[in-house]
PDB file of C-alpha atoms in Angstrom:
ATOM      1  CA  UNK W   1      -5.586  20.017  24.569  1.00 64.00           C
ATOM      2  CA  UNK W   2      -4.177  17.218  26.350  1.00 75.00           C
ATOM      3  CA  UNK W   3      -7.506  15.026  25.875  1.00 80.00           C
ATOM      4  CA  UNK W   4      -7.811  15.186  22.069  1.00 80.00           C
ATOM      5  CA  UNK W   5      -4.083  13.774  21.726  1.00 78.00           C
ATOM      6  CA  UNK W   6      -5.973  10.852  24.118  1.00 79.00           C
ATOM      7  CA  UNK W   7      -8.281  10.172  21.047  1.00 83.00           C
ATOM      8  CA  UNK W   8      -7.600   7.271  18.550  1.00 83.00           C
ATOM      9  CA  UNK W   9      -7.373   8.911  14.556  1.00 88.00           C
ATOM     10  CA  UNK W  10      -8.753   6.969  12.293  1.00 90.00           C
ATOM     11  CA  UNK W  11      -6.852   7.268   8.244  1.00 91.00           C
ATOM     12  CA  UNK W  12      -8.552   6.681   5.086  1.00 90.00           C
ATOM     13  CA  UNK W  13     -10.311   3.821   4.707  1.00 93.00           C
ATOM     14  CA  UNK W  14      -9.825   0.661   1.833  1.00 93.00           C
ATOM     15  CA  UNK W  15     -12.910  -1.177   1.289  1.00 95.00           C
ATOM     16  CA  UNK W  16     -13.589  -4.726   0.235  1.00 95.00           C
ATOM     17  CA  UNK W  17     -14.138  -5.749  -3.507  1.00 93.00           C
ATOM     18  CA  UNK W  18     -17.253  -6.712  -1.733  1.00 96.00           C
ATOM     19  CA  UNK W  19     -18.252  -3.607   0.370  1.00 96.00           C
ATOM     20  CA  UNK W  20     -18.255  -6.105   3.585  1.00 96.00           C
ATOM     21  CA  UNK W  21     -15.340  -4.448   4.880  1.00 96.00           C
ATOM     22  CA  UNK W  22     -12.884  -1.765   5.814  1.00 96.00           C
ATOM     23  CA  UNK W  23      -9.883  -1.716   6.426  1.00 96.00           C
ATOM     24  CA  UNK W  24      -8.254   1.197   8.155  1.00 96.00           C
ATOM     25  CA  UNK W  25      -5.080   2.988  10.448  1.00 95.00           C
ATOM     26  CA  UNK W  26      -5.646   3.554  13.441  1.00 94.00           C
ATOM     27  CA  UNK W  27      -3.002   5.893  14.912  1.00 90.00           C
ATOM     28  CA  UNK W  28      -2.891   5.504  18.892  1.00 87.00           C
ATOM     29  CA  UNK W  29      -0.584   8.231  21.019  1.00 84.00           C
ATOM     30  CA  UNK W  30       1.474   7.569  23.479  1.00 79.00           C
ATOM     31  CA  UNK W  31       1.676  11.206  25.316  1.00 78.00           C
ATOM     32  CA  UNK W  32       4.404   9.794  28.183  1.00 80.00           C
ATOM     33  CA  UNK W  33       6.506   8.138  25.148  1.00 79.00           C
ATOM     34  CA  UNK W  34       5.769  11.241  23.392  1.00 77.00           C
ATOM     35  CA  UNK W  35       4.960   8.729  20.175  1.00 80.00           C
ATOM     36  CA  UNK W  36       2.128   7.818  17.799  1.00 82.00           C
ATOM     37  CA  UNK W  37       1.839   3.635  16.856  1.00 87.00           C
ATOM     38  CA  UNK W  38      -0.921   2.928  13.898  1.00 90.00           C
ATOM     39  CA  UNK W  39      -2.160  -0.459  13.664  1.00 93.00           C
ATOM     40  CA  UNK W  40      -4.304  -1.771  11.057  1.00 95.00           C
ATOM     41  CA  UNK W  41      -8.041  -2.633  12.388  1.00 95.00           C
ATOM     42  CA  UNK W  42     -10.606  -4.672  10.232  1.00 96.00           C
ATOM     43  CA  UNK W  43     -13.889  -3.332  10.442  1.00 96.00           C
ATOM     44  CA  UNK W  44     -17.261  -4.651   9.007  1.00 96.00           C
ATOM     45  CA  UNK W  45     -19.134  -2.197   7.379  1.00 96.00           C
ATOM     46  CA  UNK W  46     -22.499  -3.470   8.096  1.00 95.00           C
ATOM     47  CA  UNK W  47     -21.875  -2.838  11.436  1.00 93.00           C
ATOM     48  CA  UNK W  48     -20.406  -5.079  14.186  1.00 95.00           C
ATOM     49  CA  UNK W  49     -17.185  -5.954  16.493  1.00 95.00           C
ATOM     50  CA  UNK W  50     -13.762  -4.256  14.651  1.00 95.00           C
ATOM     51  CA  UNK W  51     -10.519  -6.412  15.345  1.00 94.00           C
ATOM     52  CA  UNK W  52      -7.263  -5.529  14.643  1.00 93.00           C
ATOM     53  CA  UNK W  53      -5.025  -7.062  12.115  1.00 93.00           C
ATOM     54  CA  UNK W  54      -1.984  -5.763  13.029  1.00 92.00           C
ATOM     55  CA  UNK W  55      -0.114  -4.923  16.197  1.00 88.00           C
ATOM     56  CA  UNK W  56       3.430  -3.923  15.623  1.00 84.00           C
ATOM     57  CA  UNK W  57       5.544  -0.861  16.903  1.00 82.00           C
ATOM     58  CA  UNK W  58       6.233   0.068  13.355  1.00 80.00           C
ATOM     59  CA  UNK W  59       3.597   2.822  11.780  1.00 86.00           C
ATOM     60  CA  UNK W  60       1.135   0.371   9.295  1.00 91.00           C
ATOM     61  CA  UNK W  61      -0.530   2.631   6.813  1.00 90.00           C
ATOM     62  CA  UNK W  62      -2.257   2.607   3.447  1.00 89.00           C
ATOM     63  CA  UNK W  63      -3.928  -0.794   3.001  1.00 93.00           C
ATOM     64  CA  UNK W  64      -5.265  -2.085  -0.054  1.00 91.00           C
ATOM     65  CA  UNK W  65      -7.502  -4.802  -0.408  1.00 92.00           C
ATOM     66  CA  UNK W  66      -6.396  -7.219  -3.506  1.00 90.00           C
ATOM     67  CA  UNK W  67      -9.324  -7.258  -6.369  1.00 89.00           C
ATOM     68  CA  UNK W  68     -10.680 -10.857  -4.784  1.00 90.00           C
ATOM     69  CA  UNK W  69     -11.012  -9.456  -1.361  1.00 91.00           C
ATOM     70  CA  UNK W  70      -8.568 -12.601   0.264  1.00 90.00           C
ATOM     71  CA  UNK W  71      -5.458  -9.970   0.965  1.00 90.00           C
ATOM     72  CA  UNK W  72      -4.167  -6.467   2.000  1.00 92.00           C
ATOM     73  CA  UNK W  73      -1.814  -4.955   1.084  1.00 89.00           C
ATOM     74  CA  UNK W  74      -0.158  -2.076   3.216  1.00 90.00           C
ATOM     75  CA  UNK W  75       3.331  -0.035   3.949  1.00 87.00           C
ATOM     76  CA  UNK W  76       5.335  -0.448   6.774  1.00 88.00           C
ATOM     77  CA  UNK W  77       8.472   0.282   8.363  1.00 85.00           C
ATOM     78  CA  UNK W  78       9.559  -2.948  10.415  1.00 85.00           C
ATOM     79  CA  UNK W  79      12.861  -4.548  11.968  1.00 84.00           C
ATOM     80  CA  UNK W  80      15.617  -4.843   9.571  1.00 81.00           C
ATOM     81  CA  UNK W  81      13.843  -2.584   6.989  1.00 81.00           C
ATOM     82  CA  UNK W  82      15.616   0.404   5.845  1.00 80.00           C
ATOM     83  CA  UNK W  83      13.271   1.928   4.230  1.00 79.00           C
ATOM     84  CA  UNK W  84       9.164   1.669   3.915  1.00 79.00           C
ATOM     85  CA  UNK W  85       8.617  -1.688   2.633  1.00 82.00           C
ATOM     86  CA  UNK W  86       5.602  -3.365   1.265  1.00 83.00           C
ATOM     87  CA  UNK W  87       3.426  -6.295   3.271  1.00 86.00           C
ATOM     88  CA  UNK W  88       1.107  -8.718   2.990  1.00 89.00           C
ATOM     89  CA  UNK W  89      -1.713  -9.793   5.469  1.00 91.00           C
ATOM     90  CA  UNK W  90      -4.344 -12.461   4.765  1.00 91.00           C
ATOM     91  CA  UNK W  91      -7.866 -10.793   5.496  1.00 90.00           C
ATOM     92  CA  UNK W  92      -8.658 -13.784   8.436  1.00 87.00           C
ATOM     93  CA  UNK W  93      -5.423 -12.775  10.180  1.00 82.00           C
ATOM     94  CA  UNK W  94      -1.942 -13.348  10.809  1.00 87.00           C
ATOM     95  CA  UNK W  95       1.129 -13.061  10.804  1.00 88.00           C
ATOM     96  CA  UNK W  96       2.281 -10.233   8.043  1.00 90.00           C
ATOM     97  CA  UNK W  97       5.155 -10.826   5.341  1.00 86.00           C
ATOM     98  CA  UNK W  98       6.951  -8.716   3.516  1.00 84.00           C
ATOM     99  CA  UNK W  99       6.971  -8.575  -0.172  1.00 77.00           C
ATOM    100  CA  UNK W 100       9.618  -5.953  -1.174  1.00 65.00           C
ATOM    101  CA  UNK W 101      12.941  -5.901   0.434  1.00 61.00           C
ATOM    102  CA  UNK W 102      15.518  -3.040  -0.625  1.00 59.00           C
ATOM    103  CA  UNK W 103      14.128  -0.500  -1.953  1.00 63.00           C
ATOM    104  CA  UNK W 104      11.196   2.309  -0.788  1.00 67.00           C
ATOM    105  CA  UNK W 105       8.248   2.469  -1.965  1.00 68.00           C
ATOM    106  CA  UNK W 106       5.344   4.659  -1.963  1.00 65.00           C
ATOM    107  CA  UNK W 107       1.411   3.819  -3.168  1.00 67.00           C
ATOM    108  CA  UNK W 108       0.742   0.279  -3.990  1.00 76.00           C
ATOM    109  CA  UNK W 109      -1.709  -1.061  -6.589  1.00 74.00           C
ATOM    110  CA  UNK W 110      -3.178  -4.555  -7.359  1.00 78.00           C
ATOM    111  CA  UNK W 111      -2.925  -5.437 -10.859  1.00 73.00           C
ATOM    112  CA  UNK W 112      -4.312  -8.890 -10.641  1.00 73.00           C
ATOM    113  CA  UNK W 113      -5.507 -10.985  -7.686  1.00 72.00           C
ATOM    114  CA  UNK W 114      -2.251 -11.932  -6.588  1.00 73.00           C
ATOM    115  CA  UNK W 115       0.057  -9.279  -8.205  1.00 73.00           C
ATOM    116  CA  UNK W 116       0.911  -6.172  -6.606  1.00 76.00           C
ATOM    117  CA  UNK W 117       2.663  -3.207  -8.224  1.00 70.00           C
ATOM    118  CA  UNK W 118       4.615  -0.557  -6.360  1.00 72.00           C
ATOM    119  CA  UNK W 119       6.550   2.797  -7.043  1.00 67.00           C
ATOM    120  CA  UNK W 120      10.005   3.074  -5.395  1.00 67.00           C
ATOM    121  CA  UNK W 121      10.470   6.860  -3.413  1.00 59.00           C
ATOM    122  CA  UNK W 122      12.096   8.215  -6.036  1.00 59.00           C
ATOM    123  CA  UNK W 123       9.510   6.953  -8.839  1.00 57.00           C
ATOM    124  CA  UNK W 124      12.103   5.684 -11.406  1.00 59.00           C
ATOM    125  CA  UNK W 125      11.373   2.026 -10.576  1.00 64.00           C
ATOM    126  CA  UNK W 126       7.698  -0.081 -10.879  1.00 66.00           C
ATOM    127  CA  UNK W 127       8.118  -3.469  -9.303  1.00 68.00           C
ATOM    128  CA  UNK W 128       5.187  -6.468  -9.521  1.00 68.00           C
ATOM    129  CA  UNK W 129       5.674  -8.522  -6.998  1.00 67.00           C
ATOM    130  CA  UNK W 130       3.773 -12.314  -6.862  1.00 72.00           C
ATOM    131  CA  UNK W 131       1.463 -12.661  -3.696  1.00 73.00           C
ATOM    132  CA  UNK W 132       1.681 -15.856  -3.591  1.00 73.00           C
ATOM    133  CA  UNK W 133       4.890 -17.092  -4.893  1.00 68.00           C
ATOM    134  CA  UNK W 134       7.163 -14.505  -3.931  1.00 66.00           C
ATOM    135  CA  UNK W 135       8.542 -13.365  -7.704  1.00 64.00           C
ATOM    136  CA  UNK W 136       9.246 -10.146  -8.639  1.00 67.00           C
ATOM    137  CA  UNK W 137       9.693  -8.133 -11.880  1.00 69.00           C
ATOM    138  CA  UNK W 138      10.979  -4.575 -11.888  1.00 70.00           C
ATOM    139  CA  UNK W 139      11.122  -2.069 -14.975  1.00 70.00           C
ATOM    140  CA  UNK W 140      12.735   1.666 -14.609  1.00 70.00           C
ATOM    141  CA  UNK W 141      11.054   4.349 -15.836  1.00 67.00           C
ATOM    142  CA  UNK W 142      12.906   7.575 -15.380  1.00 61.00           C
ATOM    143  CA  UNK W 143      11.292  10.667 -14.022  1.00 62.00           C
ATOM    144  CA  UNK W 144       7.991   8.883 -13.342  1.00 65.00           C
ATOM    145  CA  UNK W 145       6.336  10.857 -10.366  1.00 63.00           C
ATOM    146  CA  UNK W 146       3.879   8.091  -9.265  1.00 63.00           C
ATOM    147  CA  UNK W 147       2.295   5.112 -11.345  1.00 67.00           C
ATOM    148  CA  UNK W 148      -1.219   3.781 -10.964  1.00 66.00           C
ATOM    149  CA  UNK W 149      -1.908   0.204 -12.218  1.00 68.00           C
ATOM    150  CA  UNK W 150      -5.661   0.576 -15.019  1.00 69.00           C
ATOM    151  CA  UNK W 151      -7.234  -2.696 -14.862  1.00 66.00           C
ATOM    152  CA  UNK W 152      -9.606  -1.703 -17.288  1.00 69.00           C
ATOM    153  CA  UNK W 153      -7.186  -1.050 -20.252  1.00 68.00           C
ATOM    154  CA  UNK W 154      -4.211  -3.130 -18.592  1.00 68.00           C
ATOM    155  CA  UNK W 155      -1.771  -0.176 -18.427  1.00 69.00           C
ATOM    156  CA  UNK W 156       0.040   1.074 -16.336  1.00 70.00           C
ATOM    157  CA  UNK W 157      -0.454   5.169 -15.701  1.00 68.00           C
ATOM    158  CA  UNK W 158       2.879   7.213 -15.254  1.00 68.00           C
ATOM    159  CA  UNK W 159       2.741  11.194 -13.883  1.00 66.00           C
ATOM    160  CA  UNK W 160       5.460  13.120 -15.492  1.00 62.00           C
ATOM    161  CA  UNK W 161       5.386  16.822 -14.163  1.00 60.00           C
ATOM    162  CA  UNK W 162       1.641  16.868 -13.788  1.00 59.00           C
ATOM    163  CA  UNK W 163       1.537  15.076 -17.689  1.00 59.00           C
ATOM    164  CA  UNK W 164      -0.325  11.492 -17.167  1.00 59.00           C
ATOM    165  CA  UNK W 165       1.311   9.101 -19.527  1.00 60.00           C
ATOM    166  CA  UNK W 166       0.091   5.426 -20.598  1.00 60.00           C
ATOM    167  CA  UNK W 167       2.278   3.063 -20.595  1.00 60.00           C
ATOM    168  CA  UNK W 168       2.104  -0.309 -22.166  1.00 58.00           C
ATOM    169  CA  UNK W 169       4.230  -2.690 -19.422  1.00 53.00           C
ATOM    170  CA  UNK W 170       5.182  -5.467 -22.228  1.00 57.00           C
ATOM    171  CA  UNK W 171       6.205  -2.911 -25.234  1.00 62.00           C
ATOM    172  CA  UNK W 172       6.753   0.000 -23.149  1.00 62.00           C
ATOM    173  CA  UNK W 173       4.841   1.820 -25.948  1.00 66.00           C
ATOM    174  CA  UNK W 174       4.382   5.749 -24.552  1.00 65.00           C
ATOM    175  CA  UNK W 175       0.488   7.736 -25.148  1.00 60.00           C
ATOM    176  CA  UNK W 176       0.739  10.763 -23.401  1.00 59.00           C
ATOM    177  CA  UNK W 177      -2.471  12.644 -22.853  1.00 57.00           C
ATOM    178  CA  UNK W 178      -2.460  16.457 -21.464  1.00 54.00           C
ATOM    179  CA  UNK W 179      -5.283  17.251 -19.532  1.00 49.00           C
TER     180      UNK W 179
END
């Protein structure tokens, strides 16, 4: 038994917008610390040497690449965060920053190429934060379970008790569709 907790896991995977890459978790055990770190590793999917992106004490999970393949996106826990926070890694490398300070989030969506939207833990808030020049825009929506970001009708999708709802972000205009 001992041996498998010796074995790297690998998470779910976020490709490129150009299927050249993947980037995924890779959770790493310490059996002595009695402690699992994940790290985020790069690797080509054409085959190739993998590198890591990040390494960092803090758990890195759920990366997203951003529509023009130039940044992830991922959820981390680091010092002087309270809660899960939302960062930002260039795909060469680097140093990550963090986009969201003060609230939790959970799931994280690109809306544009430099816009990224998130859900706050207890899914009444969406936020859009700026890439690139920091900004950020919030709007509550009460009750909203989890919110995905449609590029292909520019809404935003709200789960209300297993009800998906479209929402339109500038009127806030409600279509609710059971299923």
């Amino acid at each position: 038994p001992e041996t498998l907790w010796k074995l790297d896991r690998v998470g779910g995977p976020s490709i490129s917008p150009d299927g050249a890459w993947a980037a995924v978790p890779v959770t790493r055990y310490d059996l002595e610390a009695d402690k699992g770190k994940t790290d985020l590793w790069l690797v080509p999917t054409l085959g190739g040497e993998a590198r890591r992106l990040t390494t960092h004490d803090a758990g890195d999970s759920n990366p997203v690449f951003s529509p023009d393949g130039r940044w992830i996106a991922f959820e981390s826990k680091r010092e002087g965060d309270d809660e899960t926070q939302i960062y930002l890694i260039p795909l060469a490398g680097g140093e990550p920053r963090r986009l969201l300070a003060g609230q939790s989030v959970v799931g994280l969506n690109w809306t544009s190429t430099t816009e990224v939207q998130a859900t706050d833990l207890d899914g009444y808030r969406l936020s859009w934060l700026d890439a690139e020049g920091g900004n950020i825009r919030s709007k509550r929506i009460p009750r909203c379970t989890f919110a995905y970001w449609v590029a292909e009708i520019g809404k935003t999708v709200c789960s209300f008790n297993r009800i998906a709802t479209l929402i339109d972000i500038e009127s806030g205009e409600r279509l609710t569709v059971r299923g």
